Short mmCIF file of C-alpha atoms in Angstrom, two decimals:
data_model
loop_
_atom_site.label_atom_id
_atom_site.label_comp_id
_atom_site.label_asym_id
_atom_site.label_seq_id
_atom_site.Cartn_x
_atom_site.Cartn_y
_atom_site.Cartn_z
CA PHE A 3 0.67 -0.17 -0.11
CA ASP A 4 0.89 3.99 -1.05
CA ASP A 5 3.39 4.93 2.30
CA LEU A 6 2.66 1.65 4.80
CA PHE A 7 6.14 -0.84 3.79
CA PHE A 8 6.29 -4.19 5.24
CA SER A 9 8.81 -6.74 6.28
CA PRO A 10 10.12 -9.99 6.92
CA SER A 11 13.12 -11.86 7.41
CA LEU A 12 14.01 -15.12 9.29
CA SER A 13 17.33 -15.31 11.19
CA ILE A 14 19.18 -18.61 12.14
CA ALA A 15 21.61 -18.30 14.60
CA ASP A 16 24.04 -21.07 16.91
CA GLU A 17 25.28 -19.47 19.79
CA SER A 18 27.53 -20.12 22.49
CA LEU A 19 27.78 -18.98 26.18
CA LYS A 20 30.82 -18.10 28.08
CA THR A 21 31.15 -16.88 31.38
CA THR A 22 34.19 -15.20 33.73
CA SER A 23 35.47 -16.68 37.58
CA THR A 24 34.19 -13.57 38.75
CA ALA A 25 30.06 -13.61 36.64
CA SER A 26 26.56 -14.15 39.34
CA ALA A 27 25.37 -16.77 39.90
CA ALA A 28 22.98 -15.60 38.03
CA TYR A 29 24.60 -14.92 35.07
CA LYS A 30 26.35 -18.53 34.91
CA LYS A 31 23.46 -21.11 35.07
CA GLN A 32 23.03 -19.40 31.97
CA ALA A 33 25.98 -20.53 29.63
CA GLY A 34 25.97 -23.12 26.93
CA SER A 35 25.06 -22.96 23.68
CA TYR A 36 22.19 -22.24 21.93
CA PHE A 37 19.86 -22.44 18.70
CA ASP A 38 17.45 -20.16 16.92
CA THR A 39 15.99 -19.74 14.65
CA ILE A 40 13.59 -16.30 14.67
CA PHE A 41 10.05 -15.29 12.44
CA ASN A 42 11.37 -11.04 12.77
CA TYR A 43 8.30 -8.90 10.59
CA GLY A 44 7.33 -5.60 11.20
CA LEU A 45 5.25 -2.13 9.66
CA THR A 46 6.41 1.26 8.65
CA TYR A 47 4.14 3.98 7.84
CA ASP A 48 5.85 6.71 6.30
CA LYS A 49 4.30 10.10 6.01
CA ARG A 50 7.19 12.46 5.65
CA ASN A 51 8.26 14.29 2.83
CA PHE A 52 11.02 13.58 2.85
CA SER A 53 13.41 10.97 3.36
CA TYR A 54 16.41 11.82 4.22
CA GLN A 55 16.01 15.79 6.03
CA PRO A 56 12.33 15.74 5.90
CA THR A 57 10.40 18.75 7.21
CA ASP A 58 7.11 17.62 7.21
CA GLY A 59 4.68 14.11 8.12
CA TYR A 60 5.75 11.56 10.11
CA ILE A 61 6.91 7.77 10.35
CA SER A 62 5.56 5.29 12.73
CA ARG A 63 7.89 1.08 13.08
CA TRP A 64 5.87 -1.38 14.72
CA SER A 65 7.56 -4.63 14.54
CA GLN A 66 8.00 -8.34 16.52
CA ALA A 67 10.57 -11.37 17.18
CA VAL A 68 8.76 -14.24 17.37
CA PRO A 69 11.06 -17.90 18.34
CA ILE A 70 9.70 -20.37 15.63
CA VAL A 71 12.57 -23.28 17.45
CA SER A 72 14.89 -22.35 20.69
CA ASN A 73 16.98 -23.10 23.26
CA ASN A 74 15.10 -20.12 25.28
CA SER A 75 11.89 -18.65 23.48
CA SER A 76 11.33 -15.00 23.94
CA ILE A 77 9.47 -12.79 22.40
CA THR A 78 10.36 -9.25 20.64
CA ASN A 79 8.98 -6.08 20.39
CA LEU A 80 10.01 -2.55 19.06
CA TYR A 81 7.63 0.25 18.64
CA SER A 82 8.18 3.70 17.31
CA ILE A 83 7.56 7.40 15.85
CA THR A 84 9.04 10.36 14.58
CA GLY A 85 7.66 13.69 14.34
CA TYR A 86 9.16 16.74 12.18
CA ASN A 87 6.87 20.18 12.04
CA GLU A 88 8.77 23.10 9.90
CA LEU A 89 8.50 26.30 12.63
CA VAL A 90 10.12 28.38 10.70
CA ASP A 91 12.21 28.98 7.47
CA ASN A 92 14.11 25.94 7.64
CA MET A 93 14.01 25.98 11.00
CA VAL A 94 12.92 21.66 11.92
CA VAL A 95 11.52 20.57 14.80
CA SER A 96 12.07 16.77 15.34
CA THR A 97 10.31 14.64 18.24
CA GLY A 98 10.02 10.56 18.70
CA LEU A 99 9.16 8.23 20.79
CA PHE A 100 10.46 4.46 21.30
CA LEU A 101 9.94 1.77 23.03
CA LYS A 102 10.74 -1.51 23.48
CA SER A 103 10.57 -4.81 25.65
CA VAL A 104 11.46 -8.74 25.43
CA HIS A 105 9.50 -11.64 27.77
CA SER A 106 9.88 -15.84 27.86
CA LEU A 107 7.65 -17.65 26.55
CA ASP A 108 9.99 -19.92 29.06
CA ASN A 109 8.49 -20.57 32.25
CA ASN A 110 9.79 -20.52 35.01
CA LYS A 111 12.75 -19.20 32.63
CA ASP A 112 14.14 -16.06 32.59
CA VAL A 113 14.66 -14.21 29.16
CA ARG A 114 18.51 -14.89 27.60
CA VAL A 115 21.41 -12.48 28.54
CA SER A 116 21.92 -12.79 24.89
CA LYS A 117 18.75 -12.22 24.53
CA ARG A 118 18.97 -8.46 26.84
CA LEU A 119 17.97 -4.51 25.78
CA TYR A 120 19.87 -2.39 25.80
CA VAL A 121 19.48 1.44 24.61
CA PRO A 122 20.49 2.25 21.69
CA ALA A 123 23.07 4.33 20.66
CA LYS A 124 21.69 7.03 18.82
CA ARG A 125 18.51 6.94 21.20
CA LEU A 126 20.75 7.14 23.84
CA ARG A 127 24.36 10.45 23.03
CA GLY A 128 25.92 11.47 26.44
CA PHE A 129 25.62 7.98 27.37
CA GLU A 130 28.04 5.39 27.02
CA SER A 131 27.10 2.38 24.50
CA GLY A 132 26.03 -0.07 26.22
CA LYS A 133 27.19 0.48 29.68
CA VAL A 134 23.97 1.76 30.90
CA GLY A 135 21.84 0.22 33.16
CA PRO A 136 21.68 -2.67 35.60
CA ARG A 137 23.75 -3.88 36.37
CA ASP A 138 25.25 -7.23 38.43
CA GLY A 139 28.43 -7.53 39.74
CA ALA A 140 31.03 -5.53 37.10
CA ASP A 141 28.35 -6.95 34.19
CA TYR A 142 25.63 -4.05 32.09
CA VAL A 143 23.14 -6.36 32.13
CA GLY A 144 20.31 -4.79 29.68
CA GLY A 145 16.57 -4.94 30.96
CA ASN A 146 13.43 -6.36 29.95
CA TYR A 147 12.29 -3.00 29.03
CA ILE A 148 13.68 0.21 27.11
CA ALA A 149 11.70 3.70 26.72
CA THR A 150 13.24 7.42 24.65
CA VAL A 151 11.72 9.98 23.91
CA ASN A 152 14.29 12.50 21.76
CA THR A 153 13.11 15.85 20.31
CA SER A 154 15.45 17.93 18.47
CA THR A 155 15.64 21.54 15.67
CA THR A 156 17.90 22.18 13.48
CA LEU A 157 19.86 25.87 13.84
CA PRO A 158 18.93 27.22 10.16
CA TYR A 159 21.07 30.45 10.33
CA ILE A 160 24.22 28.71 10.64
CA LEU A 161 25.32 27.06 7.99
CA GLU A 162 22.62 27.93 6.35
CA THR A 163 24.95 28.36 2.74
CA MET A 164 25.49 24.20 2.96
CA GLU A 165 22.58 22.49 1.97
CA ASN A 166 23.60 19.14 3.03
CA VAL A 167 24.62 19.45 5.90
CA ASP A 168 22.34 20.21 9.27
CA LEU A 169 23.22 21.66 12.61
CA LYS A 170 20.46 20.01 15.46
CA LEU A 171 20.26 20.99 19.02
CA PHE A 172 19.03 18.04 20.58
CA LEU A 173 17.61 16.98 24.06
CA ASP A 174 17.27 12.52 24.77
CA VAL A 175 15.78 11.24 27.73
CA GLY A 176 15.37 8.25 28.11
CA ASN A 177 14.96 3.98 30.88
CA ILE A 178 15.93 0.81 30.94
CA TRP A 179 14.56 -1.51 33.61
CA GLY A 180 13.22 -5.37 34.69
CA VAL A 181 15.59 -7.79 35.37
CA ASP A 182 13.32 -10.91 35.39
CA TYR A 183 16.60 -12.90 37.57
CA ASP A 184 17.38 -11.03 40.22
CA SER A 185 14.50 -7.64 40.47
CA SER A 186 16.98 -6.19 43.06
CA ILE A 187 18.74 -4.32 40.40
CA ASP A 188 16.23 -3.35 39.04
CA GLU A 189 16.29 1.07 38.37
CA SER A 190 12.58 1.53 37.38
CA ASN A 191 13.45 5.46 39.08
CA LYS A 192 16.71 5.42 36.34
CA ILE A 193 16.37 7.87 34.07
CA ARG A 194 18.99 9.37 32.08
CA SER A 195 18.65 11.79 30.02
CA SER A 196 21.72 14.27 27.77
CA SER A 197 21.83 17.65 25.39
CA GLY A 198 23.86 18.61 22.90
CA LEU A 199 24.86 19.27 19.53
CA ALA A 200 25.01 16.82 16.63
CA LEU A 201 26.25 17.82 12.80
CA GLU A 202 24.07 16.14 9.99
CA ILE A 203 26.35 15.37 6.44
CA PHE A 204 24.49 13.58 3.86
CA SER A 205 27.22 12.24 2.08
CA PRO A 206 28.05 10.58 -1.01
CA ILE A 207 28.32 7.15 1.22
CA GLY A 208 24.98 7.83 3.11
CA PRO A 209 24.66 9.80 6.25
CA ILE A 210 27.58 11.56 7.86
CA ASN A 211 26.66 12.62 12.12
CA PHE A 212 28.27 13.94 14.80
CA SER A 213 26.92 14.39 18.19
CA TYR A 214 28.40 15.98 21.17
CA ALA A 215 26.60 15.21 24.59
CA GLU A 216 26.50 16.18 27.98
CA ALA A 217 25.48 14.11 30.31
CA ILE A 218 22.36 15.74 32.24
CA THR A 219 20.96 12.78 34.89
CA LYS A 220 22.14 9.76 34.80
CA ALA A 221 22.73 6.89 37.87
CA SER A 222 26.12 6.69 39.91
CA THR A 223 27.39 3.17 37.36
CA ASP A 224 26.48 5.41 34.08
CA LYS A 225 29.35 6.08 31.79
CA THR A 226 29.90 9.06 30.00
CA GLU A 227 30.86 10.51 26.84
CA SER A 228 30.55 13.24 24.43
CA PHE A 229 32.14 12.51 21.43
CA ARG A 230 30.69 10.19 18.99
CA PHE A 231 30.89 9.38 15.29
CA GLN A 232 28.30 7.28 13.37
CA LEU A 233 28.59 7.07 10.09
CA GLY A 234 24.90 5.76 8.23
CA THR A 235 21.56 6.81 10.69
CA THR A 236 20.08 9.89 11.99
CA PHE A 237 18.59 10.43 14.82
#
């Protein structure tokens, strides 16, 4: 259908999990070999006026990963929506919501450590990727739930002669929580947030993104990272 896209895929993986002597007992019990056949599918409804540097409209995505054959079954759901609005000439405000969850389908079993969730790097800038959220000893174990809200605005009167370049001021807010195997290390009350500047360049090899961010709120165990470079992705 116009503006509506269906994206199915099938993934097959054979995985071996090993733990160190310093890992927690809950981590150690998940060591072993796993085989997975996963069916992934999603729906995308795209009403943006442009796929890159849009100035109006929105894009909504929903996807699900369902196990067909798995030694440790879990189901993952994702929903995201981002809207764009041009307030004045070339000043575009974008706001997005990102939600993701994972649940075990096996009775009395926890989500496998390799299937647990981590906040996407582009959704929470100013923090080191994979180093945010619940921690079991020295291990960042991810969560069962993720929620982020992102908003940004272009700064049109800076670099205005460069058509393929956007300078943005942004604010990222997010949380990661839920530890099914040990609720005592859950961090549902820890909100992470950051603000900074991002430079987005549309190059012949794809979008290039440079960002500088400073954390506003964080947990004491979170690791921050001010500067980030990403190729092939923008918010």
